[in-house]
Short mmCIF file of C-alpha atoms in Angstrom, two decimals:
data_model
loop_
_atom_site.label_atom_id
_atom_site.label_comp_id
_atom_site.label_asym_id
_atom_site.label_seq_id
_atom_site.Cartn_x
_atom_site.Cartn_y
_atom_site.Cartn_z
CA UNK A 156 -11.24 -1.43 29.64
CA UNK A 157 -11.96 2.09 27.72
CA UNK A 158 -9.23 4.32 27.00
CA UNK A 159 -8.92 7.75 25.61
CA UNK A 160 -6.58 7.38 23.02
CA UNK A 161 -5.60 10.04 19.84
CA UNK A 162 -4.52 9.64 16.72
CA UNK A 163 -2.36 11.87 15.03
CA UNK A 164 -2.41 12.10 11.36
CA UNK A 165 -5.95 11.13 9.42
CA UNK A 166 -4.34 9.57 6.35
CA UNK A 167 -4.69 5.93 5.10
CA UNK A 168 -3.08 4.05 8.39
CA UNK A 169 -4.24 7.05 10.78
CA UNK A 170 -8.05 7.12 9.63
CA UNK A 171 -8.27 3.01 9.77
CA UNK A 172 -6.49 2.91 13.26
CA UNK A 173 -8.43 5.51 14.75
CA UNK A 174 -12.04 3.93 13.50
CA UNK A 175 -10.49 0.43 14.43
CA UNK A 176 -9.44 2.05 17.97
CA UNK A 177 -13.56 2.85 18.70
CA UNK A 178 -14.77 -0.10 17.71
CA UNK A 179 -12.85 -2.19 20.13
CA UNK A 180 -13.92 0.32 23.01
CA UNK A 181 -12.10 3.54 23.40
CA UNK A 182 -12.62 6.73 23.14
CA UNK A 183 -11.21 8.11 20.18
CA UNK A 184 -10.13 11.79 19.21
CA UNK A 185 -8.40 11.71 15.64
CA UNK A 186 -5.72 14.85 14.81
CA UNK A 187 -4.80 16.02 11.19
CA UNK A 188 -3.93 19.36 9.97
CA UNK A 189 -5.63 19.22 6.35
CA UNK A 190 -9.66 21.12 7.76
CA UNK A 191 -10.85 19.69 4.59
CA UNK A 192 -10.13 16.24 5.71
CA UNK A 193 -11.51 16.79 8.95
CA UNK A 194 -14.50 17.95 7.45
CA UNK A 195 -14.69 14.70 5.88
CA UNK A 196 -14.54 12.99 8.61
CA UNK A 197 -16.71 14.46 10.93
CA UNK A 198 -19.22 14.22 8.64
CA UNK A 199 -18.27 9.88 8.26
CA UNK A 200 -16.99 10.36 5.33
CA UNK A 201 -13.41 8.95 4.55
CA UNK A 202 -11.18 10.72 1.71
CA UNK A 203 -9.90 7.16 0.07
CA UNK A 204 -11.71 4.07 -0.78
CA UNK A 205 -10.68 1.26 1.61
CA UNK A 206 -13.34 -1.98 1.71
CA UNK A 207 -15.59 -1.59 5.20
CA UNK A 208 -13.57 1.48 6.26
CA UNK A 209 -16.23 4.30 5.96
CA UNK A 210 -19.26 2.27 7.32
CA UNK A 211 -16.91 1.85 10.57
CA UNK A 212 -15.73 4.99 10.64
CA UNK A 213 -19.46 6.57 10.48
CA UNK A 214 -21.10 4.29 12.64
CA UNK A 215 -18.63 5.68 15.61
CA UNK A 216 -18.69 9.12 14.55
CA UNK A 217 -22.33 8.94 14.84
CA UNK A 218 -22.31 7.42 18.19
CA UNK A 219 -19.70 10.07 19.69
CA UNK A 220 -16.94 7.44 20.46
CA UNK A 221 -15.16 9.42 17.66
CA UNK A 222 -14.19 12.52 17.06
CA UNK A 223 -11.90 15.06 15.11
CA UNK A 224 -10.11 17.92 15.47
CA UNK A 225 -7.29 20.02 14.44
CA UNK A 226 -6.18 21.24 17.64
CA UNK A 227 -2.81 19.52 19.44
CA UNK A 228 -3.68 21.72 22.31
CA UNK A 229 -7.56 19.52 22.19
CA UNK A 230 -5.39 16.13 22.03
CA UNK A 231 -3.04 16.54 24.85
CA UNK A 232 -6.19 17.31 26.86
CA UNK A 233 -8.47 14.46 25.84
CA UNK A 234 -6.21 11.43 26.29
CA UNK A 235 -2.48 10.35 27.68
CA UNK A 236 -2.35 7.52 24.87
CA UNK A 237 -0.92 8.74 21.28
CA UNK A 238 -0.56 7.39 18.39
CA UNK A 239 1.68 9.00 15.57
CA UNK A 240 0.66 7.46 12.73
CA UNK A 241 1.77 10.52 9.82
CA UNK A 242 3.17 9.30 6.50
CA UNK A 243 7.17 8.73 5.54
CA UNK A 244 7.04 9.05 2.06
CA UNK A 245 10.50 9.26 -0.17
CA UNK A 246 12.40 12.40 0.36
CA UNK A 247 12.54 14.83 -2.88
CA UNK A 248 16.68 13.87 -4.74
CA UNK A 249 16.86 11.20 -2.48
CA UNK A 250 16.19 7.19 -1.39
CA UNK A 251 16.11 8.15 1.92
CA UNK A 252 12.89 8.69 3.92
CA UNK A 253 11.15 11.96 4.87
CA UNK A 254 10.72 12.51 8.47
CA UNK A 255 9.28 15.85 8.41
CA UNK A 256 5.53 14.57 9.36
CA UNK A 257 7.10 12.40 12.23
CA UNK A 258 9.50 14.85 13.70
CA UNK A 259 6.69 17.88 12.97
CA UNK A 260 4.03 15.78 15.60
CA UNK A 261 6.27 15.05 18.16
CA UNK A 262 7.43 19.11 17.87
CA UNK A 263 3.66 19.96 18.19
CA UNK A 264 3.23 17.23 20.60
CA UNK A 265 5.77 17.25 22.96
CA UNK A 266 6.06 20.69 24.42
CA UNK A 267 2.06 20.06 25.49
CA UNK A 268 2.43 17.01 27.36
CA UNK A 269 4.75 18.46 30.73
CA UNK A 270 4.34 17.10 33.57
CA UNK A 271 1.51 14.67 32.07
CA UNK A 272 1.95 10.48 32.28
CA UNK A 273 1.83 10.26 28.53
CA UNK A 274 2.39 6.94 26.31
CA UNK A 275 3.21 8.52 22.63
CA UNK A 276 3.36 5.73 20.50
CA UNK A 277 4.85 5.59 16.94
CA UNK A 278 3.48 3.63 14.22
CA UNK A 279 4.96 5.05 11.34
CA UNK A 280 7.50 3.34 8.92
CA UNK A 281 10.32 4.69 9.87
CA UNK A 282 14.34 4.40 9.51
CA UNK A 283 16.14 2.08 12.20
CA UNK A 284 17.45 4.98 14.86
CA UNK A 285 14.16 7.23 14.80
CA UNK A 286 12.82 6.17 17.85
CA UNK A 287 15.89 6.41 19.79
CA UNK A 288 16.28 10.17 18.53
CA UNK A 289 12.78 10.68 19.10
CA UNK A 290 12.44 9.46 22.49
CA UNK A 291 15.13 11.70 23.67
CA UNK A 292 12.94 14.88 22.81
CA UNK A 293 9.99 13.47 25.17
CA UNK A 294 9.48 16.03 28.34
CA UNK A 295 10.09 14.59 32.13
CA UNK A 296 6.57 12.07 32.59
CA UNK A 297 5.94 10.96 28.97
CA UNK A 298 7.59 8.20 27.53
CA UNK A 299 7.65 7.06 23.48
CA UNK A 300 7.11 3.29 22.75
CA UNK A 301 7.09 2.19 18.27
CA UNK A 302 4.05 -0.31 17.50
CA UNK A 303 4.80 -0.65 13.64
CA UNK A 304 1.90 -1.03 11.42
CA UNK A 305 1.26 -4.14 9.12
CA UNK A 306 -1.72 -3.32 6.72
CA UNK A 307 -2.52 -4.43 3.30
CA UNK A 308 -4.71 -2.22 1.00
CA UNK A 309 -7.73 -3.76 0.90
CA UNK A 310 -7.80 -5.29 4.10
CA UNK A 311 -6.56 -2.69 6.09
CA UNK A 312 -9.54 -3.06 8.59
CA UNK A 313 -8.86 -6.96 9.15
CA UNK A 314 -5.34 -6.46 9.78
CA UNK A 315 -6.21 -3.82 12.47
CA UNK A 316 -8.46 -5.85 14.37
CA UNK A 317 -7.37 -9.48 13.64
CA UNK A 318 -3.51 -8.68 13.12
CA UNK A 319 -1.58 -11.62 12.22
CA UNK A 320 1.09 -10.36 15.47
CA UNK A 321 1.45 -7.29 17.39
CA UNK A 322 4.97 -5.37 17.84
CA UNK A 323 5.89 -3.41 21.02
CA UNK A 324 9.04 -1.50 21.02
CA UNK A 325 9.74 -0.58 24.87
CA UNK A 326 11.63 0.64 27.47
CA UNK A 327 9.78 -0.02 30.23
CA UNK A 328 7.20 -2.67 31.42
CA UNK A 329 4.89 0.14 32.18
CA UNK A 330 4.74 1.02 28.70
CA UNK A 331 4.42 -2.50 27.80
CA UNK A 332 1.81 -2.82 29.93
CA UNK A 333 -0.66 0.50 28.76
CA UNK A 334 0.11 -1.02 25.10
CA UNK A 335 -1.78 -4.77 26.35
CA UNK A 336 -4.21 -2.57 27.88
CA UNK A 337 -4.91 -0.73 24.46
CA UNK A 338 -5.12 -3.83 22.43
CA UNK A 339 -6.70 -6.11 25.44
CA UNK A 340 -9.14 -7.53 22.96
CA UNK A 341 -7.39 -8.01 20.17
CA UNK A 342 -4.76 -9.98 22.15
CA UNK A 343 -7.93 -12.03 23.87
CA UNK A 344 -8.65 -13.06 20.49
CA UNK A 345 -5.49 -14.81 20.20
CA UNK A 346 -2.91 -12.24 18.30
CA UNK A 347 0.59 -12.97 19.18
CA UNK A 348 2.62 -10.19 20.72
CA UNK A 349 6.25 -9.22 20.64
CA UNK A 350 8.02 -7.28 23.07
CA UNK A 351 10.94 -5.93 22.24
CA UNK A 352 13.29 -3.11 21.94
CA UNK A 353 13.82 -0.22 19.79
CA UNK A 354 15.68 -0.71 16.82
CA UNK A 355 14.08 -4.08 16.54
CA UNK A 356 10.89 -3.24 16.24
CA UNK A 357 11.95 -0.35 13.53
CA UNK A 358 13.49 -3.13 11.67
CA UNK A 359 10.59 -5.34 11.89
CA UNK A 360 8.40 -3.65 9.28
CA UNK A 361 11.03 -2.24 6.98
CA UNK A 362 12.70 -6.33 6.82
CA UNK A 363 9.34 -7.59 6.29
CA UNK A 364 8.93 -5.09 3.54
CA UNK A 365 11.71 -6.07 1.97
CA UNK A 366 11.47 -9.33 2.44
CA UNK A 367 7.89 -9.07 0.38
CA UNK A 368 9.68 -7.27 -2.29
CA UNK A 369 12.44 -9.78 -2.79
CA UNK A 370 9.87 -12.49 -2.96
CA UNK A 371 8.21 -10.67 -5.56
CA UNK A 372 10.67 -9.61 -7.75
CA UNK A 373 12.17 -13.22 -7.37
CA UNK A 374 9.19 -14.40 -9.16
CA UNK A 375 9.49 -11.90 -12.06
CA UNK A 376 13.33 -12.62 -12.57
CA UNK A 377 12.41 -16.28 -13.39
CA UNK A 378 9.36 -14.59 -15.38
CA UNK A 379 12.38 -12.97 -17.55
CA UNK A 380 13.93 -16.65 -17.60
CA UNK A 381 10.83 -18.63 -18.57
CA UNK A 382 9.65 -16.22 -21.50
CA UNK A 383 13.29 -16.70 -22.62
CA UNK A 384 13.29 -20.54 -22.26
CA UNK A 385 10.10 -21.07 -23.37
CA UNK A 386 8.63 -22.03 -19.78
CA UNK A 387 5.58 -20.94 -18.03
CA UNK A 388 5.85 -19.14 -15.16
CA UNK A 389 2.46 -19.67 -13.45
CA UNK A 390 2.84 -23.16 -13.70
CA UNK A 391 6.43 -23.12 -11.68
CA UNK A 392 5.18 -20.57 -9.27
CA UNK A 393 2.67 -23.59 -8.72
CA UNK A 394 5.09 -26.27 -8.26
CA UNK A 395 7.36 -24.07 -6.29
CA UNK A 396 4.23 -22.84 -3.66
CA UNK A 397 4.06 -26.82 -2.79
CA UNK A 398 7.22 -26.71 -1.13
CA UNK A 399 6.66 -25.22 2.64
CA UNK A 400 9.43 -23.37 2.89
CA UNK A 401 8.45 -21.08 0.26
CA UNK A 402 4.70 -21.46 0.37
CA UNK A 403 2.64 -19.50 -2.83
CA UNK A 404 2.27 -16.18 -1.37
CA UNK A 405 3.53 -13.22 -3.55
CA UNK A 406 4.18 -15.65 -6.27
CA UNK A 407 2.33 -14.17 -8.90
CA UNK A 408 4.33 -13.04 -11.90
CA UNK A 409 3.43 -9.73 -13.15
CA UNK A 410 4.18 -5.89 -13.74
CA UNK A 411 6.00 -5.76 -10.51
CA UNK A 412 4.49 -4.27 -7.20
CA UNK A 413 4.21 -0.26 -6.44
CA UNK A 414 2.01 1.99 -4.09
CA UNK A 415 3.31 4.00 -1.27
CA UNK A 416 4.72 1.05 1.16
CA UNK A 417 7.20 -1.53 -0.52
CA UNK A 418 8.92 1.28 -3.04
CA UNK A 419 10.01 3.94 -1.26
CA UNK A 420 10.48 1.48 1.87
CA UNK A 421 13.18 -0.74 0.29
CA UNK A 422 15.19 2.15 -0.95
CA UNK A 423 14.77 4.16 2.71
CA UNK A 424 16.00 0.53 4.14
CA UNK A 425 19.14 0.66 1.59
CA UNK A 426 19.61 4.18 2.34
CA UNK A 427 19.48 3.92 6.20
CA UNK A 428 22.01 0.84 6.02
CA UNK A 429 24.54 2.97 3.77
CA UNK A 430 24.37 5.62 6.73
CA UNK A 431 25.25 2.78 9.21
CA UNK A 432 27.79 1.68 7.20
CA UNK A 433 26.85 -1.88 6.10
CA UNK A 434 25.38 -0.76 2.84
CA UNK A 435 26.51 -4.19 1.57
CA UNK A 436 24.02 -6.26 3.30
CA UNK A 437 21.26 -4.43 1.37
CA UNK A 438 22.86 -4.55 -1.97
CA UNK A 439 20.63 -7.32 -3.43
CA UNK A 440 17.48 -4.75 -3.07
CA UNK A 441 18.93 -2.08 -5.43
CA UNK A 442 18.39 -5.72 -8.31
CA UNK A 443 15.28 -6.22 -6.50
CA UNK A 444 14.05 -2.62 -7.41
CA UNK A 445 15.43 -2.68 -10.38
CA UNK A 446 13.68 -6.14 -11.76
CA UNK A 447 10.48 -4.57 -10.48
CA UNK A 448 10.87 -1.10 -12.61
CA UNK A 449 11.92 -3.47 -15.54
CA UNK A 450 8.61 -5.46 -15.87
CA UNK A 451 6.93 -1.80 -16.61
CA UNK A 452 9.23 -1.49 -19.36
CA UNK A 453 8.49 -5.38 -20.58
CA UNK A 454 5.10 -4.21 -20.50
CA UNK A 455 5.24 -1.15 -22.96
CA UNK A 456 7.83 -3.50 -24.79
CA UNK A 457 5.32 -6.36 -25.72
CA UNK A 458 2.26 -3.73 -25.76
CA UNK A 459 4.20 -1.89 -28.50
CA UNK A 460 5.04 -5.23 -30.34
CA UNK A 461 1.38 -5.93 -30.33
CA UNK A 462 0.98 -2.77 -32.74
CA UNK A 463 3.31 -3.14 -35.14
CA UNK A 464 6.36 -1.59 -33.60
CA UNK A 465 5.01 2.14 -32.79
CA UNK A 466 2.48 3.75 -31.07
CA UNK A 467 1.46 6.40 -33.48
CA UNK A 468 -2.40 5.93 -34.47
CA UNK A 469 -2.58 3.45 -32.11
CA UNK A 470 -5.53 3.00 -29.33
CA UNK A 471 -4.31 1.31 -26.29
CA UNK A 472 -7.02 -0.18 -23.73
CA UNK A 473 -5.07 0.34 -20.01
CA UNK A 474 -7.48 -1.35 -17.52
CA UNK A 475 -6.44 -0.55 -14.19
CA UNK A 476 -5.23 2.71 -12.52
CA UNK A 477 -4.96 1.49 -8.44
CA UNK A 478 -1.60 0.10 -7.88
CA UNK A 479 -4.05 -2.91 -6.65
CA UNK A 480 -7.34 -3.92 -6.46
CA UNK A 481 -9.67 -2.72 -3.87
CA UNK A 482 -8.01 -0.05 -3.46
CA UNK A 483 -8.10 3.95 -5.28
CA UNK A 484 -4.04 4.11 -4.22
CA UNK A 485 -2.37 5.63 -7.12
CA UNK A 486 1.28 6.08 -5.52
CA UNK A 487 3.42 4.90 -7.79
CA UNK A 488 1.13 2.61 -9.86
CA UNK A 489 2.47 0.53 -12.32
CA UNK A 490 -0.42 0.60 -14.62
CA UNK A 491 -0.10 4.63 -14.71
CA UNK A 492 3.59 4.68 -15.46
CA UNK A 493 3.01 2.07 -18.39
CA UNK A 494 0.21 3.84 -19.57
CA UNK A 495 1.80 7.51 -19.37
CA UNK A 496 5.11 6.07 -21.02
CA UNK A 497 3.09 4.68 -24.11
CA UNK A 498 1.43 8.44 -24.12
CA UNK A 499 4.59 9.76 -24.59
CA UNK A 500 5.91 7.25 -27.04
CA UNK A 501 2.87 9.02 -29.04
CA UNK A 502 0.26 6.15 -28.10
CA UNK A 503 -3.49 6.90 -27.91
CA UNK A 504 -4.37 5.57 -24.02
CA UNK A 505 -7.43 5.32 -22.43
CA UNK A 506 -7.56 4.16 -19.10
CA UNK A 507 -10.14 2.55 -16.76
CA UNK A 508 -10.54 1.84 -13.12
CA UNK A 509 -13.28 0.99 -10.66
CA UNK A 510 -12.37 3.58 -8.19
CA UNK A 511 -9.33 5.26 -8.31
CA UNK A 512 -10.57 7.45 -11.77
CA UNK A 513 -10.51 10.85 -9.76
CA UNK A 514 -7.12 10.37 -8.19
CA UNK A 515 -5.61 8.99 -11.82
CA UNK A 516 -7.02 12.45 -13.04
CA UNK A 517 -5.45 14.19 -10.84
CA UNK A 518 -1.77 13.31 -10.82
CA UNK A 519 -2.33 12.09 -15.13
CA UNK A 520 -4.40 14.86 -16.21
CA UNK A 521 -3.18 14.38 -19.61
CA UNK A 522 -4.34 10.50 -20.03
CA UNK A 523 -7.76 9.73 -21.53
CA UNK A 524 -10.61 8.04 -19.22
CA UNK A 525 -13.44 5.99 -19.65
CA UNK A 526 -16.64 5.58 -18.09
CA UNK A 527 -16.28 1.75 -18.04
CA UNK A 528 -13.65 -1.02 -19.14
CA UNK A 529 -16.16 -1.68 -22.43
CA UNK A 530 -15.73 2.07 -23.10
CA UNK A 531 -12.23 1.97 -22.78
CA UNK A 532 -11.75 -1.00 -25.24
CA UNK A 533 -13.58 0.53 -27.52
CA UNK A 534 -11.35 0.34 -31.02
CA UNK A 535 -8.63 -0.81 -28.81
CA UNK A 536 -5.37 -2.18 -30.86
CA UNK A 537 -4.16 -3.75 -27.94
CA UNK A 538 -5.84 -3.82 -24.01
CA UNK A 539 -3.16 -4.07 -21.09
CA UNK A 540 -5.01 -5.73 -17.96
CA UNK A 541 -2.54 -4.16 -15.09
CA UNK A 542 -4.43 -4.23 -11.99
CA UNK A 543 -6.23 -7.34 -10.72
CA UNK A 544 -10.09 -6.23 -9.94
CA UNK A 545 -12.40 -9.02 -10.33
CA UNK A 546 -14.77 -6.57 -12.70
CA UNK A 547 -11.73 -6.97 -14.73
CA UNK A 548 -11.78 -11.02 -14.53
CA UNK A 549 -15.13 -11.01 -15.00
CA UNK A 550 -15.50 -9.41 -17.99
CA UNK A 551 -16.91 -11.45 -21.21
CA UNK A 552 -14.23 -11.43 -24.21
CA UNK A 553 -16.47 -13.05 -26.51
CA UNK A 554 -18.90 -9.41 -26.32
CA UNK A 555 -15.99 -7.54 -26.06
CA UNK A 556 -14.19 -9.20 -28.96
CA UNK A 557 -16.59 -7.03 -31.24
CA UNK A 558 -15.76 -3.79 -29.70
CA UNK A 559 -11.58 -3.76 -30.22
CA UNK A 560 -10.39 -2.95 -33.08
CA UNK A 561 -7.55 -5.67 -32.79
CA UNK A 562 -8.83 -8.63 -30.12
CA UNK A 563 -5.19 -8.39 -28.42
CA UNK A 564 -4.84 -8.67 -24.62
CA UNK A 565 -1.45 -8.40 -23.06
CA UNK A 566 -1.83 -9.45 -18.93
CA UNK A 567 -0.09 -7.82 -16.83
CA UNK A 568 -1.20 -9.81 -13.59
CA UNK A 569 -1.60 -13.21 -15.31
CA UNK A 570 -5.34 -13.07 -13.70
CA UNK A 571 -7.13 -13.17 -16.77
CA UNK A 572 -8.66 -16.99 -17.86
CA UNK A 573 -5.90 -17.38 -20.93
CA UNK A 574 -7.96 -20.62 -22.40
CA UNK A 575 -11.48 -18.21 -22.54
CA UNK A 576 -10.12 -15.12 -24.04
CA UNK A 577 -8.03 -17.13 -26.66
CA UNK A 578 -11.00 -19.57 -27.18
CA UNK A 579 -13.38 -16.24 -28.05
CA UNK A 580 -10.48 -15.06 -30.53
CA UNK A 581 -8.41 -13.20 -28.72
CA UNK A 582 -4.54 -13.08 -28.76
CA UNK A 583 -3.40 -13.56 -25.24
CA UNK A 584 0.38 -12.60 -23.72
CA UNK A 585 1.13 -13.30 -20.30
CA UNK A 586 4.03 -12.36 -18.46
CA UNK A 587 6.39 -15.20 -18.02
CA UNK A 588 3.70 -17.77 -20.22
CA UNK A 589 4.19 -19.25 -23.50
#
């Protein structure tokens, strides 16, 4: 059955929900404070590149199911369904998350919905406590209820309408029961739901988080290990993935994760536990953050080893910018920090990336560009393949082995085809390979 539901906060999570929310049926009015944005999206246009996103997004702005505005007063009129969906990024001196987007909609929010039967519903990534805090500032009639989001960049549509489970943090059955009605088809398709309470369902993103983020940097430790034993890294993350219990997700050895989720997350998590007082059971993340920041540094290590031992006159090839593929998410990208630290060890960088070239300008405006990866090769001493696109894996090394000055590729993903670039002359390094 159609609903009217809002969205508050047009950003990555709040732009896919709110397109995902029309096409399974409602009624959608989308919130942000940013008119530029809005702009944008009127028009079907989305401010990020996210795989299927925009063609969604415009086909239901163009049939009226969705709208924008950047009037609160507009959403507590249109619909008594809410979703908060506003970012949490890290707060400025401090591991701890910043709640002024959260805390700033349900201030704008609240005071409007008196005496209405409202449902406000967090998604946000928040710290274990929020909701309870929140919930308490809700007038007489409206209550809050925390549905935690799960997307990946680059499928961020998928995961929206095929979810792998669905999380309802409750107080009531009625609230429980407006949630079902929300995601009615998705749950007809066959996604799992979990009820449960509060706290819980805070924890549930933030553990999974962390739990992805152990896995990973697990991977690189023994990465560490096999380069010093003489072992190959891929070939044990194979072996290992055989064994069900672990299974060969988020096995790949590499540069280490980043973006704006699994950083700032686990040090919020470690930050939120210290406040509760059992800042011990989190210790293990503050290794697991700090073997992800170390495979940068292994990076600029072996890239500067490549050249002789210093950067000076050098040309280094940094394909990548995203801090994945499919995806023009620069937050805390690994291949940025590796190439801005070789900058300032007075290396000559030139970076390339498929789509995230006017955001990398932006926050790097002192980096070089290039048009295309060829360009960015071009008299290379040295090319660093950081983020995974399949251009990338595509590309020929036996045409680009005349364009580098030195044919010496350091991968940072271990995507590459090591037998074809070394059979076209190239020197190939892996992370964690012999």
């Amino acid at each position: 059955m159609s609903a009217r539901v809002t969205v508050i906060g047009t950003g990555y999570l709040g732009a896919t929900h709110a397109a995902c929310m029309a096409e399974i049926g409602h009624e959608v009015l989308g919130l942000d404070v940013d008119p530029d944005k809005i702009a944008a999206l009127r028009s079907g246009r989305v401010p990020f590149y996210e795989p299927g996103l925009e063609e969604l997004l415009a086909k239901h702005v163009a049939s009226g199911r969705l709208r924008f505005t950047t009037s609160y007063e507009e959403v507590a009129e249109f619909g008594d369904i809410h979703f908060s969906c506003v970012g949490t990024p890290q707060a400025a001196g401090s591991n701890a998350a910043d709640l002024r987007y959260v805390d700033a909609v349900i201030e704008n929010l609240a005071p409007l919905l008196a005496g209405r039967p409202a449902l406000v519903v967090g998604k946000s990534t928040v710290p274990v406590g929020t909701a309870e805090r929140l919930a308490g500032l809700m007038p007489e009639g409206t209550e809050l209820a925390w549905n935690p989001e799960f997307l990946r960049e680059g499928f961020a549509v998928e995961d929206t309408l095929r979810p792998d489970r669905l999380v309802f943090g409750v107080r009531s059955a009625e609230a429980e029961e407006r949630l079902r009605a929300v995601y009615a088809p998705v749950i007809e398709a066959g996604t799992p739901v979990v009820v449960t309470d509060f706290p819980t369902a805070e924890l549930v993103k933030t553990s999974a988080n962390a739990f992805l983020a152990t896995k990973i940097s697990f991977i690189n430790a023994m990465a560490e290990v096999c380069e010093a034993a003489g072992a190959d890294v891929s070939m044990l993350a194979q072996a290992l993935s055989h064994d069900t219990r672990i299974g060969g997700r988020f096995l790949r050895a590499g540069v280490g994760f980043g973006g704006g989720c699994l950083p700032k997350d686990i040090r919020a998590f470690m930050a939120r536990a210290g406040e509760l007082g059992v800042d011990q059971a989190l210790t293990f993340l503050r290794e697991v953050d700090a073997i992800n920041m170390r495979r940068r540094t292994r990076v600029v290590d072996l890239a500067r080893e490549a050249v002789g031992g210093s950067f000076l006159g050098r040309r280094i090839a940094v394909l990548g910018a995203a801090f994945k593929p499919d995806s023009d998410d620069i937050r805390d990208s690994p291949a940025l920090n590796v190439a801005a630290q070789i900058q300032l060890m007075g290396g000559n960088t030139c970076v390339y990336d498929p789509k995230a070239m006017d955001n990398a300008r932006k926050s790097f405006p002192t980096l070089a560009y290039a048009v295309s990866a060829q360009d960015a090769l071009r008299g290379a001493h040295v090319v660093l393949h950081l983020t995974e696109w399949q251009e990338f894996r595509d590309l020929d090394p036996v045409a680009l082995r005349a364009t580098v000055t030195e044919p010496y590729v350091i991968d940072g993903r271990n995507a590459l085809d090591a037998a074809r670039w070394r059979a076209a002359g190239w020197t190939y390094r892996g992370l964690g390979r012999p």
